Short mmCIF file of C-alpha atoms in Angstrom, two decimals:
data_model
loop_
_atom_site.label_atom_id
_atom_site.label_comp_id
_atom_site.label_asym_id
_atom_site.label_seq_id
_atom_site.Cartn_x
_atom_site.Cartn_y
_atom_site.Cartn_z
CA MET K 246 1.47 44.18 0.13
CA ASP K 247 5.62 44.10 1.44
CA ILE K 248 7.69 42.79 -0.95
CA ASN K 249 10.26 42.29 1.80
CA LEU K 250 8.17 40.01 4.37
CA ILE K 251 7.76 37.86 0.84
CA VAL K 252 10.97 37.43 1.04
CA GLU K 253 12.06 36.85 4.36
CA SER K 254 8.55 34.62 4.82
CA ILE K 255 9.97 32.05 1.67
CA SER K 256 13.57 31.92 3.68
CA VAL K 257 11.77 30.50 6.65
CA LEU K 258 8.93 28.92 5.22
CA ALA K 259 12.08 26.83 2.83
CA HIS K 260 13.15 25.28 6.06
CA GLY K 261 9.93 22.50 6.02
CA VAL K 262 10.84 21.78 2.66
CA PHE K 263 12.54 19.14 3.77
CA LEU K 264 9.08 18.20 5.95
CA THR K 265 6.82 18.57 2.81
CA LEU K 266 8.97 16.16 0.74
CA SER K 267 9.76 13.59 3.71
CA VAL K 268 6.20 12.80 4.50
CA THR K 269 4.99 13.76 0.74
CA LEU K 270 7.52 11.06 -0.62
CA LEU K 271 7.56 8.51 2.27
CA SER K 272 3.68 7.86 1.60
CA LEU K 273 4.04 7.92 -2.66
CA VAL K 274 6.54 5.33 -1.98
CA VAL K 275 4.44 3.04 0.72
CA SER K 276 0.98 3.58 -1.72
CA PHE K 277 2.79 2.87 -4.91
CA ILE K 278 4.46 0.22 -3.10
CA LEU K 279 1.28 -1.38 -1.98
CA SER K 280 -1.02 -0.49 -4.95
CA VAL K 281 0.51 -2.32 -7.35
CA PRO K 282 -0.81 -6.08 -5.61
CA LEU K 283 -3.51 -4.48 -4.54
CA SER K 284 -4.22 -3.25 -8.20
CA LEU K 285 -3.81 -6.33 -9.98
CA LEU K 286 -6.34 -8.17 -7.38
CA ARG K 287 -8.62 -5.73 -8.05
CA ALA K 288 -8.82 -6.14 -12.15
CA SER K 289 -8.58 -9.91 -11.34
CA SER K 290 -12.09 -11.85 -11.98
CA ASN K 291 -12.31 -13.10 -8.38
CA ARG K 292 -15.09 -11.15 -7.11
CA ALA K 293 -14.59 -11.68 -3.61
CA LEU K 294 -10.59 -9.88 -3.68
CA SER K 295 -11.79 -7.80 -6.09
CA GLY K 296 -15.25 -6.43 -3.87
CA SER K 297 -13.67 -6.19 -0.33
CA LEU K 298 -10.40 -3.93 -1.79
CA LEU K 299 -14.16 -1.60 -4.11
CA ALA K 300 -15.13 -1.35 -0.39
CA TYR K 301 -11.96 0.08 0.71
CA THR K 302 -10.58 2.63 -2.08
CA TYR K 303 -14.31 3.53 -2.28
CA VAL K 304 -14.54 4.32 1.56
CA PHE K 305 -10.90 6.15 1.74
CA ARG K 306 -11.62 8.06 -1.68
CA GLY K 307 -15.20 8.72 -0.37
CA THR K 308 -13.77 10.50 2.62
CA PRO K 309 -11.52 13.72 3.36
CA LEU K 310 -7.78 13.29 3.84
CA LEU K 311 -8.64 15.60 6.81
CA VAL K 312 -11.33 13.53 8.86
CA GLN K 313 -8.95 10.39 8.01
CA LEU K 314 -5.76 12.34 9.05
CA PHE K 315 -8.64 12.75 12.44
CA LEU K 316 -9.55 9.57 13.20
CA VAL K 317 -5.35 7.75 13.18
CA TYR K 318 -4.30 10.96 15.27
CA TYR K 319 -6.98 11.12 17.65
CA GLY K 320 -9.40 8.05 17.56
CA LEU K 321 -6.57 5.27 17.48
CA SER K 322 -5.08 6.55 20.86
CA GLN K 323 -9.09 5.88 21.99
CA LEU K 324 -8.49 1.98 22.09
CA THR K 325 -6.66 0.00 24.49
CA PHE K 326 -5.40 -2.26 22.05
CA VAL K 327 -3.81 0.17 20.39
CA ARG K 328 -2.26 1.50 23.27
CA GLN K 329 -0.67 -1.75 24.27
CA SER K 330 0.80 -2.97 20.48
CA ILE K 331 3.83 -2.24 19.21
CA LEU K 332 2.61 0.12 17.21
CA TRP K 333 1.81 2.77 20.01
CA PRO K 334 5.57 4.26 20.13
CA PHE K 335 4.80 5.13 16.72
CA LEU K 336 0.94 5.44 16.36
CA ARG K 337 1.60 8.19 19.39
CA GLU K 338 3.51 10.75 17.44
CA PRO K 339 2.02 13.03 14.40
CA PHE K 340 4.98 12.63 11.48
CA TRP K 341 4.03 7.95 11.78
CA CYS K 342 -0.22 8.86 12.08
CA ALA K 343 0.07 11.92 8.96
CA LEU K 344 2.17 9.30 7.07
CA ALA K 345 -0.97 6.03 8.19
CA ALA K 346 -3.33 8.21 6.88
CA PHE K 347 -1.69 9.71 3.72
CA SER K 348 -0.53 6.39 3.12
CA LEU K 349 -3.18 4.92 2.64
CA ASN K 350 -5.77 7.59 1.12
CA SER K 351 -2.93 7.21 -1.31
CA THR K 352 -3.23 3.77 -1.87
CA ALA K 353 -6.85 3.85 -2.72
CA TYR K 354 -6.52 5.81 -5.80
CA THR K 355 -3.78 4.80 -7.22
CA THR K 356 -5.36 1.43 -7.06
CA GLU K 357 -7.97 2.20 -8.67
CA VAL K 358 -5.14 3.84 -11.25
CA PHE K 359 -3.33 0.82 -11.80
CA ARG K 360 -6.68 -1.11 -12.17
CA ALA K 361 -7.33 1.10 -15.25
CA GLY K 362 -4.58 0.65 -17.25
CA ILE K 363 -4.28 -2.87 -16.14
CA LEU K 364 -8.03 -3.45 -17.51
CA ALA K 365 -6.54 -1.34 -20.06
CA VAL K 366 -4.08 -3.71 -21.76
CA PRO K 367 -5.21 -5.36 -25.39
CA ARG K 368 -5.54 -9.20 -25.50
CA GLY K 369 -3.70 -9.56 -27.78
CA ILE K 370 -0.88 -8.92 -25.59
CA ILE K 371 -1.20 -10.93 -22.83
CA GLU K 372 -1.98 -14.38 -25.41
CA ALA K 373 1.43 -13.07 -27.10
CA ALA K 374 3.66 -13.57 -23.65
CA GLN K 375 1.27 -16.41 -23.07
CA ALA K 376 2.38 -18.18 -26.26
CA LEU K 377 5.93 -17.20 -25.31
CA GLY K 378 5.62 -19.87 -22.36
CA LEU K 379 6.09 -16.71 -20.49
CA SER K 380 5.08 -17.62 -16.62
CA ARG K 381 2.31 -14.93 -14.58
CA LEU K 382 4.40 -13.52 -12.67
CA MET K 383 7.12 -12.49 -15.24
CA GLN K 384 3.65 -11.49 -18.06
CA ILE K 385 2.37 -8.96 -14.65
CA ARG K 386 7.16 -7.62 -14.36
CA LEU K 387 7.79 -7.18 -18.15
CA ILE K 388 4.67 -6.49 -19.88
CA ILE K 389 1.23 -5.83 -17.87
CA PHE K 390 2.00 -3.43 -15.66
CA PRO K 391 4.59 -2.26 -17.36
CA LEU K 392 1.82 -1.08 -20.48
CA ALA K 393 -0.10 -0.24 -17.56
CA PHE K 394 1.39 2.35 -16.14
CA ARG K 395 2.49 3.73 -19.19
CA THR K 396 -0.84 4.23 -20.12
CA VAL K 397 -2.27 6.07 -16.36
CA LEU K 398 1.26 8.27 -16.22
CA PRO K 399 -0.82 11.25 -16.56
CA SER K 400 -3.92 10.51 -13.96
CA TYR K 401 -0.85 9.13 -11.24
CA ALA K 402 0.79 12.30 -11.97
CA ASN K 403 -2.17 14.11 -10.89
CA GLU K 404 -2.65 11.96 -8.11
CA VAL K 405 1.54 13.01 -7.14
CA ILE K 406 0.63 17.03 -7.99
CA GLY K 407 -2.32 16.08 -4.82
CA MET K 408 -0.45 14.76 -2.43
CA VAL K 409 2.26 17.35 -1.64
CA LYS K 410 -0.84 19.80 -1.87
CA ALA K 411 -2.41 17.56 0.26
CA SER K 412 0.91 17.66 2.56
CA SER K 413 -0.25 20.84 3.81
CA LEU K 414 -2.98 18.76 6.38
CA ALA K 415 -0.02 17.60 8.43
CA SER K 416 -0.34 20.82 10.06
CA THR K 417 -3.55 20.33 11.32
CA VAL K 418 -1.74 17.50 14.17
CA THR K 419 1.14 19.88 15.05
CA LEU K 420 4.49 19.19 12.01
CA LEU K 421 5.04 22.22 11.23
CA GLU K 422 5.81 21.54 7.37
CA ILE K 423 5.51 24.52 5.22
CA THR K 424 1.91 25.06 6.75
CA GLY K 425 2.84 25.07 9.67
CA LEU K 426 5.46 27.19 9.60
CA ALA K 427 3.09 30.09 7.73
CA ARG K 428 0.74 29.26 10.28
CA ARG K 429 3.62 30.15 13.19
CA MET K 430 4.60 32.80 11.35
CA VAL K 431 1.35 34.55 10.83
CA SER K 432 0.57 34.49 14.84
CA GLU K 433 3.94 36.64 15.40
CA THR K 434 4.05 38.72 12.47
CA PHE K 435 -0.45 39.08 11.86
CA ALA K 436 0.76 39.12 8.07
CA PRO K 437 -1.51 35.95 6.61
CA TYR K 438 -1.39 37.39 3.18
CA GLU K 439 2.35 37.58 3.16
CA VAL K 440 2.93 34.96 4.85
CA PHE K 441 0.74 32.75 2.69
CA LEU K 442 1.45 33.74 -0.39
CA ALA K 443 5.40 33.16 -0.13
CA ALA K 444 3.72 29.32 0.96
CA GLY K 445 1.94 29.54 -2.12
CA LEU K 446 4.58 30.39 -4.10
CA LEU K 447 6.72 27.49 -2.60
CA TYR K 448 3.84 25.03 -3.06
CA LEU K 449 3.80 26.12 -6.67
CA LEU K 450 7.47 25.38 -6.92
CA LEU K 451 7.17 21.86 -6.12
CA ASN K 452 4.07 20.93 -8.04
CA PHE K 453 5.88 22.68 -11.60
CA ILE K 454 9.46 20.62 -10.22
CA VAL K 455 7.01 17.51 -9.85
CA SER K 456 5.12 18.19 -13.58
CA ALA K 457 8.42 18.62 -15.38
CA PHE K 458 9.60 15.58 -13.58
CA PHE K 459 6.53 13.68 -15.36
CA ARG K 460 6.83 15.48 -18.40
CA MET K 461 10.30 13.97 -18.82
CA LEU K 462 9.48 10.66 -18.42
CA GLU K 463 6.13 10.66 -20.12
CA THR K 464 8.22 11.39 -23.34
CA TYR K 465 10.86 8.78 -22.33
CA LEU K 466 8.77 6.11 -22.35
CA ALA K 467 7.23 7.97 -25.44
CA GLN K 468 10.46 6.83 -27.40
CA SER K 469 10.29 2.88 -26.30
CA PRO K 470 9.79 0.63 -28.65
CA THR K 471 6.28 0.09 -26.44
CA SER K 472 5.06 2.89 -25.77
CA ASN K 473 1.64 2.97 -26.00
CA SER K 474 -0.16 -0.50 -26.52
CA ARG K 475 -1.55 0.42 -29.65
CA ASN K 476 2.10 0.12 -31.28
CA VAL K 477 2.17 -2.68 -29.48
CA THR K 478 -0.83 -4.16 -31.44
CA ALA K 479 -0.12 -2.82 -34.92
CA GLY K 480 3.87 -2.70 -34.70
CA PRO K 481 6.50 -6.18 -34.61
CA MET K 482 6.60 -8.24 -31.35
CA PRO K 483 9.03 -5.55 -28.68
CA SER K 484 12.98 -6.65 -28.82
CA ARG K 485 12.01 -7.34 -25.18
CA LEU K 486 10.52 -10.72 -25.66
CA TRP K 487 12.41 -11.15 -28.66
CA ARG K 488 15.42 -11.43 -26.90
CA LEU K 489 13.07 -13.36 -24.17
CA ARG K 490 11.77 -16.34 -26.69
CA THR K 491 14.64 -18.33 -27.28
CA ALA K 492 14.60 -18.99 -23.78
CA MET K 493 10.38 -19.33 -23.30
CA ASP K 494 10.83 -21.22 -26.39
CA LYS K 495 13.20 -23.99 -25.04
CA ARG K 496 10.81 -23.76 -22.18
CA ALA K 497 7.28 -24.64 -24.72
CA ARG K 498 9.38 -27.77 -25.91
CA THR K 499 9.79 -29.09 -22.09
CA LYS K 500 5.69 -28.52 -21.51
CA PRO K 501 3.97 -28.81 -24.44
CA GLY K 502 0.49 -29.13 -22.94
CA ASP K 503 0.91 -26.15 -20.52
CA ARG K 504 -1.19 -23.63 -21.56
CA PRO K 505 -1.39 -20.59 -19.55
CA SER K 506 -4.96 -19.34 -18.42
CA ILE K 507 -5.67 -15.95 -19.65
CA HIS K 508 -6.79 -14.48 -16.56
CA LEU K 509 -4.40 -11.85 -14.80
CA LEU K 510 -4.55 -13.77 -11.15
#
């Protein structure tokens, strides 16, 4: 094993870290934005909406990400209406194809993760918010989703780490991120052991940073008075609801006959 070659490989492969982080972070941002409303619909009592989203998440979680990436990159170009659409300038580029495939795949996983957290919120917390006169949107924004997010934070951290590792598949569509540069370097040096060991060390470093970030976030949220549903149920009313109570009491008095539904959606 050539230590000098490993060090040299790390310095070369470091140029692909930016592209790896770009496709990973953008995919996670898109999937997070999409999965929040989709998880609420998935957790709703509407069987038509929940069933259609179940079909989407089942397909994308049940098929390999590599197959999905090939279908987007190679398959969409075979469709005439896609080549004639305004999306073709983006879909003919490997970066945007990888971003689309990673986003759709991560959205499916994140939707189910958030759905589990939403269903884990105790009914008493929702009834307490309704008693204060909070609208359905305010219940979701201030109470339901924050509690659900704290509950599923470890699972979501695993999804983020999985997406960092899955970004290596972008090399199969000619993107020169860490793995793509490693494959090109192997063809030049004929030293796959040292080069891929250096690539593995870079991925290990990235995932260590991600894990450390989520550990700090989990510790920070655990110190909050609304860190988990058990504390909220057994302890005093959260301070956020106390600050809203005066305004909501006035609103409730103006509409004494309104009693919001217990259902999320």
